[in-house]
């Protein structure tokens, strides 16, 4: 099990590859710019229509002929470079593994960078998975999806993912007759001064754990995160006069207290600091903490230091870069809509540039439906403490480097540049693009393998689409057995009507996955090692079919769904009522109603908004190629859900059990891609109890 840290086995081959690409690149770039100047996005068309002097149009008319002349001049050099480059692809490695050494503080505190080699807790852990199609094609091809400026988008995608994943994990559960929930992001300002308060999610009558050991290290709080800046201690429900701070209280920074108003001896929420000890558990509408019996859980990863990054392999990229993302970066974590009974909060949170937010009850937003056993939501942010990230359509080479550099600030382990170019590996048709797959992990990767689908058709056959398999090390048992997990990242054939092609690819996916698990579990010859304990087996990716379309019946009945479970699916052709389509209508990407993660979240929570901005399964009364907006025919379901996270509980240890804690549809990449991201938190319980 050797991971490839360089695309070639020798420095000579690596030099020849660089030389050939330097000859090809000018022609490639000019061709890309020439085609891009001929295909305008809807945003560019709007800007041109608003330009009274038609300056943008004039620039296109001047640049296009210039690009064409330079393209013709660079062709001889490109042909020479191509004849050097193409044969080299036969010996190129199928992926590039890069590793950024974790910070010493992270390793000492058991953060995910070093948590994989830590001791496996008897009660188990929970892990968070995310899948996203980011549409990082060459700029000219991305424009056919109404997207442009691929390099900028790649950098911004990386920033948004790490900003969302590195925020404090805050959950609020409200014990009320309507079971209304509050978005975790709504309380991001409560994380003022926190490093990592707990790895436990506390909710009524049950406890969930996240993937890191509990920590209680707390930084001083310079300002109370509940009362406004101008309030005195006598006005604060958490800081009554004469009460000292307690090191066990997430609100107080240091010192000891005989009686903390947040953690009184009686425990629970029965002794509210606002109501006093004599008040019964019945909640008060005037209480800013217990509007309807609120329980809050906060956990957050250690903030990333601004030190220089180090990677192994053929890539060493400096740290730094712009930290000011556009929308949905850290400053957008505190843009919320206050309710009528909102209570002001003042925050010095480093995640926020906005001085005040509010605690509120968002009416009509239920996280559960019927007998559902786990939470589900439409979130404006990637889940906190994200452990594994699977990306699709990371095709552009320059964008891959930019995205990887951003992700390495949060994920120590990354598999990128996956797939082969040229003729070798898949079929006789030449591959101009690789697989577009990328896998990032907070846990060490032990083994990886890529397989290319051999049955691609049409324009899809120009890319080396396939499946990337990885084995990750998530802990070590008391008996010195490794606890591992298996991940599969894939992107299936996209052309509509080719159901048989996708079914063949799903057959290969199951076959290759079984072979990979078998080969990676075998111990080296002559060595006796204990058998690995398997905690999870998860498939993530863009499968390019949905579970509600009549045209996708063949895929819906595939044996994949007997071996793996889909949290959003009731059965073939029927999704759960809360399940959401993940394919956005490209024509509406730049509308003001969906231009930011928060606004897109609002639209997705509204049925009429979903009908306007999601792609729906085609009906007999409408041509699939026609626009989505303004159509009057009935629409089935909540849009085309083609991005999946599946899990299997087969092959686990005896008495081990998998439970979904939450499932999210994420809108944080609004304006950067034509897909919604999906995320799932999976709890692995061993049946043992903490000693």
XYZ file of C-alpha atoms in Angstrom:
691
model
C 0.000 0.000 0.000
C 2.099 2.847 -1.366
C 0.550 6.268 -1.916
C 1.816 8.193 -4.933
C 3.321 11.508 -3.830
C 4.588 12.388 -7.324
C 2.967 11.996 -10.749
C 6.091 10.271 -12.091
C 8.530 7.784 -10.653
C 11.654 9.645 -11.818
C 12.814 13.253 -11.938
C 13.625 12.910 -15.633
C 10.052 12.057 -16.553
C 8.821 14.878 -14.357
C 11.114 17.319 -16.178
C 9.923 16.138 -19.595
C 6.322 16.546 -18.501
C 6.986 20.113 -17.373
C 8.788 20.901 -20.610
C 6.006 19.511 -22.776
C 3.323 21.385 -20.848
C 5.237 24.657 -21.151
C 5.086 24.204 -24.927
C 1.422 23.247 -24.979
C 0.119 25.745 -22.423
C 0.213 28.964 -24.537
C -1.899 27.331 -27.243
C -4.241 25.809 -24.671
C -4.715 29.134 -22.879
C -5.311 31.092 -26.092
C -7.834 28.546 -27.351
C -9.634 28.666 -24.011
C -9.771 32.476 -24.072
C -10.927 32.537 -27.709
C -13.822 30.178 -27.020
C -14.653 31.980 -23.778
C -14.974 35.298 -25.627
C -17.636 33.731 -27.841
C -19.773 32.365 -24.973
C -21.083 34.945 -22.500
C -22.688 34.213 -19.159
C -26.010 35.756 -18.235
C -24.184 38.098 -15.849
C -21.919 39.338 -18.630
C -24.888 39.822 -20.927
C -26.585 41.881 -18.246
C -23.457 43.995 -17.775
C -23.167 44.589 -21.495
C -26.778 45.656 -21.745
C -26.174 48.170 -18.962
C -23.022 49.543 -20.580
C -24.063 52.618 -22.585
C -20.770 52.756 -24.486
C -20.669 49.011 -25.181
C -17.127 48.951 -23.855
C -17.260 45.242 -23.020
C -18.505 44.388 -26.491
C -15.700 46.443 -28.015
C -13.135 44.558 -25.927
C -14.450 41.238 -27.212
C -14.320 42.403 -30.826
C -10.696 43.456 -30.389
C -9.478 40.517 -28.287
C -11.006 37.688 -30.335
C -8.959 38.335 -33.523
C -5.841 38.851 -31.420
C -6.353 35.525 -29.652
C -6.837 33.818 -33.013
C -3.589 35.197 -34.466
C -1.565 34.237 -31.409
C -3.204 30.800 -31.389
C -2.069 30.112 -34.933
C 1.449 31.260 -34.078
C 1.653 28.926 -31.062
C 0.371 25.822 -32.845
C 3.795 24.474 -33.974
C 5.152 24.622 -30.417
C 1.969 23.002 -29.085
C 2.271 20.101 -31.523
C 5.867 19.514 -30.467
C 4.885 19.587 -26.808
C 1.945 17.260 -27.440
C 4.176 14.588 -29.016
C 6.342 14.682 -25.887
C 3.456 14.878 -23.427
C 1.106 12.181 -24.792
C 3.458 9.149 -24.415
C 4.353 10.224 -20.873
C 0.754 9.745 -19.764
C 1.141 5.989 -20.101
C 3.445 5.946 -17.061
C 1.831 8.765 -15.098
C 0.454 7.886 -11.653
C -3.377 7.879 -11.382
C -3.498 10.378 -8.510
C -1.361 12.747 -6.450
C -1.271 12.383 -2.658
C -0.276 15.478 -0.685
C 0.065 15.864 3.054
C 0.384 19.015 5.108
C 2.000 18.419 8.467
C -0.400 19.347 11.266
C 0.483 22.111 13.687
C 2.039 21.014 16.990
C -0.893 22.412 18.956
C -3.319 20.371 16.850
C -1.366 17.171 17.375
C -1.093 17.730 21.137
C -4.783 18.507 21.533
C -5.931 15.516 19.484
C -7.299 17.455 16.560
C -8.222 15.563 13.416
C -4.784 16.098 11.935
C -3.465 13.647 14.486
C -6.667 12.048 15.747
C -6.538 9.179 13.285
C -3.693 7.513 15.184
C -5.262 8.139 18.580
C -7.025 5.622 20.767
C -10.464 4.506 19.611
C -13.011 5.436 22.239
C -15.165 2.523 23.434
C -18.440 4.341 22.852
C -17.490 5.172 19.267
C -17.419 8.428 17.341
C -19.299 10.407 14.754
C -17.911 11.478 11.378
C -19.061 14.134 8.957
C -19.019 13.587 5.177
C -19.677 16.071 2.369
C -19.973 15.802 -1.412
C -19.978 18.715 -3.871
C -19.854 19.142 -7.639
C -17.871 22.381 -8.100
C -17.867 22.602 -11.935
C -14.207 23.655 -12.248
C -13.946 23.048 -15.978
C -11.722 25.105 -18.268
C -13.296 28.542 -18.474
C -14.640 28.106 -22.005
C -16.427 24.856 -21.080
C -17.705 26.141 -17.734
C -19.519 28.925 -19.599
C -21.902 26.387 -21.085
C -23.110 25.976 -17.476
C -23.334 29.780 -17.140
C -20.151 29.933 -15.023
C -16.887 31.752 -15.663
C -13.519 32.705 -14.133
C -12.655 29.174 -13.065
C -9.453 30.038 -11.200
C -11.173 32.658 -9.042
C -14.037 30.282 -8.331
C -11.612 27.524 -7.299
C -9.957 29.775 -4.748
C -13.301 30.978 -3.433
C -14.717 27.440 -3.221
C -11.775 26.405 -1.064
C -12.181 29.427 1.208
C -15.879 28.873 1.736
C -15.451 25.192 2.495
C -12.738 25.702 5.099
C -14.507 28.730 6.600
C -17.712 26.761 7.023
C -16.017 23.609 8.294
C -13.764 25.408 10.785
C -16.540 27.420 12.443
C -17.743 26.417 15.920
C -20.236 23.584 15.953
C -23.239 25.007 17.774
C -26.578 23.259 18.029
C -29.723 24.580 19.647
C -32.593 22.264 20.508
C -35.875 23.837 21.586
C -38.280 21.809 23.664
C -41.556 23.267 22.443
C -44.911 21.939 21.205
C -43.974 22.832 17.623
C -40.464 21.338 17.888
C -39.108 24.366 16.053
C -35.336 24.440 15.629
C -32.839 27.224 15.399
C -30.108 27.111 12.799
C -26.702 26.359 14.255
C -25.268 29.324 12.426
C -27.658 31.643 14.235
C -25.640 31.263 17.395
C -22.173 31.606 15.911
C -21.607 34.689 18.011
C -21.938 32.569 21.159
C -18.534 31.150 20.316
C -16.862 34.347 21.473
C -13.557 33.442 23.059
C -14.033 29.676 22.736
C -11.347 27.356 21.461
C -13.078 24.005 21.860
C -15.555 23.545 24.658
C -16.783 20.053 24.095
C -16.932 17.224 21.629
C -20.404 16.232 22.765
C -23.676 17.269 21.204
C -26.097 17.558 24.123
C -29.701 17.212 23.209
C -32.765 16.165 25.179
C -32.596 12.581 26.498
C -29.641 11.518 24.376
C -25.996 12.290 23.736
C -24.006 12.301 20.513
C -20.272 12.583 20.127
C -18.172 14.117 17.414
C -14.882 12.845 16.102
C -12.472 14.443 18.511
C -11.756 13.983 22.211
C -13.499 16.352 24.548
C -11.527 19.410 25.498
C -12.195 22.129 28.016
C -9.488 24.642 27.156
C -11.113 28.069 27.141
C -9.740 31.482 26.330
C -10.756 34.555 28.316
C -14.004 36.176 27.292
C -13.603 39.923 27.036
C -17.310 40.541 26.684
C -20.374 38.632 27.744
C -21.792 36.875 24.664
C -25.384 37.267 25.837
C -25.939 40.822 27.001
C -25.209 43.877 24.812
C -22.014 45.849 25.148
C -23.558 48.590 27.268
C -25.249 46.332 29.809
C -24.055 46.085 33.396
C -23.594 42.924 35.360
C -26.886 43.516 37.078
C -28.621 43.396 33.726
C -26.980 40.191 32.586
C -28.910 36.945 33.199
C -25.622 35.018 33.272
C -23.553 37.362 35.472
C -25.570 38.259 38.613
C -23.845 40.630 41.054
C -21.355 38.893 43.290
C -21.107 35.749 41.182
C -17.590 34.635 40.330
C -16.584 32.911 37.127
C -16.035 29.215 36.838
C -13.551 27.347 34.714
C -16.238 24.791 34.007
C -18.628 27.343 32.616
C -18.300 28.104 28.876
C -19.237 31.702 29.579
C -16.701 32.436 32.318
C -13.042 32.508 31.407
C -11.202 31.623 34.593
C -11.498 31.336 38.338
C -13.843 29.276 40.459
C -17.393 29.860 41.524
C -19.408 28.338 44.276
C -22.565 28.547 42.255
C -22.455 29.167 38.497
C -25.821 30.311 37.100
C -25.252 28.182 34.023
C -24.189 25.049 35.914
C -26.026 24.996 39.211
C -25.904 21.921 41.393
C -29.329 20.839 40.348
C -28.261 20.602 36.711
C -30.503 20.870 33.694
C -32.461 23.919 32.652
C -34.808 23.925 35.641
C -32.806 26.592 37.467
C -32.757 29.395 34.947
C -30.485 32.316 35.937
C -33.163 34.723 34.729
C -36.096 33.132 36.565
C -34.291 32.215 39.793
C -34.144 29.013 41.789
C -37.769 29.005 42.781
C -39.124 28.907 39.269
C -40.439 25.607 37.961
C -39.239 24.083 34.654
C -42.027 25.780 32.766
C -40.284 28.092 30.241
C -40.916 31.795 30.108
C -41.403 33.761 26.928
C -39.368 36.602 28.446
C -36.325 34.506 29.147
C -33.584 35.065 26.559
C -32.038 31.679 27.290
C -35.040 29.393 27.655
C -37.510 30.713 25.123
C -39.077 27.275 24.955
C -36.544 25.216 26.819
C -33.363 25.742 24.819
C -30.331 23.523 25.116
C -27.091 24.682 23.508
C -24.061 22.631 22.545
C -20.866 24.216 21.267
C -17.760 22.555 19.870
C -15.161 23.960 17.525
C -11.845 22.944 16.026
C -8.676 24.761 16.979
C -8.226 27.852 14.779
C -5.751 27.290 11.999
C -2.432 29.100 12.598
C -1.121 31.412 9.941
C 2.125 29.538 9.598
C 3.666 28.395 6.365
C 2.208 25.181 4.984
C 4.367 22.217 4.147
C 3.410 19.478 1.718
C 5.145 16.302 0.728
C 5.395 15.192 -2.834
C 6.081 17.403 -5.808
C 4.049 20.297 -4.427
C 5.280 22.877 -1.902
C 3.019 25.849 -1.811
C 3.346 28.786 0.578
C 0.664 29.709 3.015
C -0.996 33.051 3.094
C -3.213 34.330 0.351
C -6.278 36.412 0.575
C -8.430 35.776 3.618
C -11.252 38.012 2.563
C -13.673 35.743 0.775
C -16.541 37.343 -1.078
C -19.961 36.251 0.128
C -20.376 33.465 2.670
C -16.911 33.784 4.130
C -16.408 34.344 7.814
C -18.136 37.689 7.961
C -21.369 36.231 6.599
C -21.630 33.802 9.497
C -23.569 36.407 11.477
C -26.097 37.678 8.947
C -29.411 36.482 10.269
C -33.016 37.551 10.461
C -34.208 38.484 13.947
C -37.580 37.473 15.291
C -40.075 39.607 17.135
C -38.751 38.491 20.519
C -35.100 38.687 19.543
C -32.476 39.331 22.170
C -29.440 41.328 21.121
C -26.001 39.769 21.361
C -22.669 41.522 21.250
C -19.747 39.479 20.052
C -16.006 39.712 19.659
C -16.012 36.459 17.720
C -13.104 36.292 15.312
C -15.406 34.528 12.889
C -17.470 37.657 12.505
C -17.003 41.240 11.423
C -20.572 42.126 12.368
C -20.887 43.456 15.942
C -24.382 42.238 16.747
C -26.621 39.307 15.951
C -29.745 38.013 17.610
C -31.163 34.914 19.228
C -34.491 34.051 17.710
C -36.982 31.350 16.909
C -37.383 30.856 13.204
C -41.036 29.936 12.720
C -42.064 27.030 10.583
C -38.667 25.370 10.188
C -38.821 21.829 11.450
C -35.747 19.703 11.266
C -37.585 16.417 11.431
C -40.481 15.027 9.500
C -42.864 12.421 10.830
C -41.026 9.453 12.264
C -37.596 10.594 11.032
C -34.872 9.614 13.475
C -32.269 12.213 12.487
C -32.046 15.940 11.922
C -32.220 17.373 8.416
C -31.936 20.929 7.237
C -31.087 23.346 4.458
C -27.969 25.084 5.707
C -26.177 28.194 4.472
C -22.869 26.794 5.749
C -20.850 23.631 5.468
C -21.124 21.516 8.624
C -18.677 22.282 11.393
C -15.897 19.772 12.056
C -16.169 18.333 8.552
C -14.045 15.172 8.335
C -14.199 14.008 4.713
C -14.841 15.994 1.537
C -15.462 14.497 -1.923
C -15.429 16.863 -4.902
C -16.334 16.300 -8.532
C -15.531 18.205 -11.740
C -12.186 19.560 -10.544
C -10.904 19.278 -14.103
C -8.822 22.414 -14.625
C -5.162 21.916 -13.678
C -4.549 25.445 -12.382
C -7.781 25.368 -10.397
C -6.747 22.081 -8.793
C -3.611 23.690 -7.345
C -5.506 26.706 -6.028
C -8.259 24.613 -4.493
C -5.824 22.163 -2.927
C -3.859 25.002 -1.340
C -7.015 26.349 0.306
C -8.233 22.951 1.482
C -4.869 22.104 3.020
C -5.459 24.833 5.586
C -8.105 22.563 7.087
C -7.592 19.071 5.635
C -4.093 17.604 6.139
C -4.575 14.805 3.580
C -5.686 15.344 -0.029
C -5.919 13.101 -3.104
C -6.043 15.236 -6.243
C -5.221 15.252 -9.965
C -7.033 11.911 -10.168
C -7.218 9.979 -13.439
C -5.148 9.471 -16.553
C -4.883 11.469 -19.752
C -4.106 10.096 -23.187
C -5.040 6.657 -24.458
C -4.005 4.296 -21.688
C -6.194 2.981 -18.912
C -9.783 3.241 -20.052
C -10.421 2.705 -23.720
C -9.064 3.675 -27.109
C -10.601 7.156 -27.048
C -8.206 9.925 -26.084
C -8.788 11.538 -22.667
C -8.389 15.299 -22.739
C -9.527 15.681 -19.106
C -8.870 13.620 -15.998
C -11.597 12.263 -13.713
C -12.205 15.598 -11.949
C -12.332 13.812 -8.570
C -10.727 15.117 -5.389
C -10.842 13.686 -1.874
C -9.800 15.575 1.270
C -9.538 14.029 4.730
C -8.727 15.046 8.288
C -7.623 11.470 8.978
C -4.574 9.676 7.536
C -5.126 7.907 4.216
C -3.682 4.385 4.265
C -4.399 3.240 0.728
C -6.016 4.562 -2.457
C -6.932 3.304 -5.905
C -8.494 4.835 -8.994
C -10.388 2.953 -11.688
C -11.674 4.496 -14.915
C -15.047 3.610 -16.408
C -14.419 2.047 -19.855
C -17.878 2.675 -21.346
C -18.111 6.461 -21.675
C -19.992 7.850 -24.675
C -20.130 11.115 -26.563
C -18.513 14.154 -24.975
C -18.411 12.345 -21.626
C -15.843 9.934 -23.060
C -13.359 12.817 -23.393
C -12.934 12.806 -19.597
C -11.501 9.904 -17.605
C -14.520 9.557 -15.329
C -14.216 6.801 -12.790
C -14.160 5.904 -9.095
C -11.609 6.803 -6.436
C -11.361 4.427 -3.473
C -9.607 5.302 -0.215
C -8.966 3.633 3.117
C -8.571 5.969 6.107
C -7.182 5.342 9.582
C -9.532 6.730 12.213
C -8.214 5.162 15.406
C -6.616 2.263 17.241
C -8.423 -0.085 19.622
C -7.249 -1.207 23.053
C -6.089 -4.446 21.440
C -3.860 -2.443 19.048
C -6.192 -3.081 16.120
C -6.509 -0.361 13.527
C -9.983 1.122 13.120
C -10.484 2.107 9.487
C -13.128 3.461 7.157
C -13.663 3.124 3.412
C -14.575 6.004 1.123
C -15.622 5.953 -2.522
C -15.799 9.119 -4.618
C -17.297 8.852 -8.109
C -18.864 10.756 -11.005
C -21.083 8.815 -13.408
C -21.966 9.306 -17.061
C -23.960 12.522 -17.553
C -25.755 12.247 -20.889
C -29.523 11.863 -20.454
C -31.096 8.693 -21.804
C -27.955 6.565 -21.326
C -29.345 4.633 -18.364
C -27.643 1.406 -19.429
C -24.239 3.133 -19.362
C -24.750 4.338 -15.815
C -25.988 0.922 -14.667
C -22.863 -0.712 -16.094
C -20.763 1.851 -14.240
C -22.611 1.107 -10.990
C -21.901 -2.604 -11.493
C -18.207 -1.804 -11.893
C -18.311 0.474 -8.858
C -19.554 -2.352 -6.639
C -17.083 -4.825 -8.127
C -14.067 -2.523 -7.805
C -15.071 -1.526 -4.275
C -15.208 -5.146 -3.125
C -11.821 -5.851 -4.734
C -10.259 -2.780 -3.107
C -11.525 -3.666 0.356
C -10.256 -7.204 -0.021
C -6.797 -6.243 -1.293
C -6.284 -3.433 1.225
C -7.209 -5.704 4.137
C -4.550 -8.286 3.288
C -1.434 -8.120 5.429
C 2.024 -8.100 3.798
C 3.622 -11.473 3.233
C 5.492 -12.780 6.220
C 3.861 -10.335 8.634
C 1.226 -11.200 11.195
C -0.971 -8.263 12.038
C -4.371 -8.005 13.641
C -7.338 -7.632 11.345
C -8.588 -4.090 10.804
C -11.858 -3.023 12.413
C -14.118 -1.416 9.801
C -16.187 1.492 11.105
C -17.929 2.697 7.930
C -18.179 2.311 4.159
C -19.474 5.443 2.409
C -20.066 6.302 -1.269
C -20.117 9.971 -2.280
C -20.525 11.619 -5.647
C -22.553 12.873 -8.562
C -24.487 9.892 -9.930
C -26.271 11.947 -12.639
C -29.688 10.380 -12.060
C -32.443 11.178 -9.604
C -34.839 9.010 -7.678
C -38.053 10.610 -8.955
C -37.637 10.822 -12.744
C -39.455 8.261 -14.874
C -36.464 8.265 -17.260
C -34.188 6.985 -14.465
C -36.190 3.942 -13.383
C -33.407 1.541 -14.366
C -30.848 3.236 -12.110
C -33.350 3.619 -9.264
C -33.729 -0.170 -9.062
C -30.019 -0.945 -9.169
C -28.541 -3.333 -6.601
C -26.407 -0.441 -5.332
C -29.372 0.566 -3.168
C -29.604 -2.888 -1.616
C -25.989 -2.780 -0.465
C -25.923 0.913 0.448
C -28.554 3.041 2.163
C -29.732 6.422 0.915
C -30.917 8.632 3.820
C -33.146 10.671 1.487
C -34.920 7.764 -0.188
C -38.101 5.904 0.680
C -37.870 3.527 -2.257
C -37.449 3.451 -6.050
C -39.133 6.521 -7.503
C -39.992 8.063 -4.119
C -37.918 10.387 -1.951
C -38.650 11.481 1.585
C -40.759 14.657 1.751
C -37.870 16.787 3.024
C -35.383 15.621 0.364
C -34.222 18.406 -1.937
C -32.991 18.505 -5.511
C -29.313 19.378 -5.892
C -29.174 20.527 -9.528
C -29.707 24.281 -9.929
C -31.103 25.905 -13.061
C -27.983 27.536 -14.605
C -29.958 30.435 -16.076
C -30.798 31.778 -12.607
C -27.396 31.547 -10.919
C -26.868 35.318 -10.838
C -30.346 36.411 -9.800
C -30.366 38.549 -6.662
C -32.737 36.086 -4.986
C -30.068 33.354 -4.998
C -26.813 35.307 -5.206
C -25.712 34.606 -1.619
C -25.795 31.459 0.558
C -28.377 32.997 2.883
C -30.703 34.097 0.092
C -30.393 30.747 -1.699
C -31.194 29.013 1.580
C -34.404 31.043 1.896
C -35.417 30.222 -1.667
C -34.785 26.500 -1.156
C -36.986 26.530 1.948
C -39.872 27.829 -0.154
C -41.787 25.531 -2.495
C -42.342 28.201 -5.144
C -38.687 29.183 -4.977
C -37.616 25.601 -5.556
C -39.841 25.390 -8.623
C -38.170 28.474 -10.061
C -34.502 27.763 -9.392
C -34.125 23.962 -9.343
C -34.028 21.630 -12.324
C -36.928 19.167 -12.186
C -37.384 15.804 -13.847
C -38.626 16.369 -17.429
C -42.296 15.754 -18.075
C -44.079 14.604 -21.207
C -45.528 18.070 -21.709
C -42.205 19.852 -21.739
C -38.986 19.604 -23.692
C -36.081 18.820 -21.353
C -33.971 21.499 -23.028
C -36.402 24.335 -22.375
C -35.981 26.769 -19.514
C -37.180 26.083 -15.999
C -38.556 29.507 -15.138
C -42.162 30.447 -15.485
C -43.507 27.064 -16.523
C -47.027 26.261 -15.373
C -47.093 22.478 -15.553
C -47.131 20.485 -12.286
C -43.685 19.595 -11.003
C -42.958 16.300 -9.275
C -40.905 16.190 -6.105
C -38.439 18.835 -4.968
C -36.108 18.851 -7.969
C -33.505 16.502 -9.444
C -31.386 15.050 -6.651
C -28.296 13.729 -8.404
C -25.689 14.228 -5.651
C -25.625 11.363 -3.159
C -24.080 10.187 0.088
C -24.723 6.475 0.669
C -23.546 4.275 3.525
C -23.413 0.560 4.208
C -23.641 -1.239 7.534
C -22.518 -4.553 6.059
C -19.083 -5.843 6.998
C -18.942 -3.974 10.312
C -17.820 -5.588 13.547
C -20.361 -7.511 15.557
C -22.555 -5.244 17.728
C -21.306 -2.148 15.912
C -24.036 0.123 14.621
C -24.341 3.134 12.320
C -26.820 5.937 12.964
C -27.314 9.143 11.020
C -27.203 12.214 13.235
C -27.995 14.820 10.592
C -28.296 15.356 6.849
C -27.857 18.769 5.240
C -28.323 20.436 1.880
C -25.700 23.181 1.783
C -26.053 26.477 -0.103
C -22.673 28.007 0.817
C -21.335 27.685 -2.753
C -24.093 29.916 -4.159
C -22.925 31.660 -7.316
C -19.884 29.389 -7.690
C -21.445 26.184 -9.023
C -24.732 24.877 -10.379
C -25.067 22.194 -7.687
C -26.065 22.177 -4.045
C -23.687 20.339 -1.748
C -24.870 17.520 0.507
C -23.502 16.592 3.945
C -24.146 13.795 6.426
C -22.963 13.169 9.977
C -22.729 9.462 10.773
C -22.403 8.087 14.302
C -20.502 4.827 14.821
C -21.447 3.093 18.064
C -19.672 -0.037 19.276
C -22.178 -1.225 21.864
C -19.644 -0.671 24.653
C -19.881 1.840 27.437
C -17.291 4.331 28.600
C -15.313 2.791 31.477
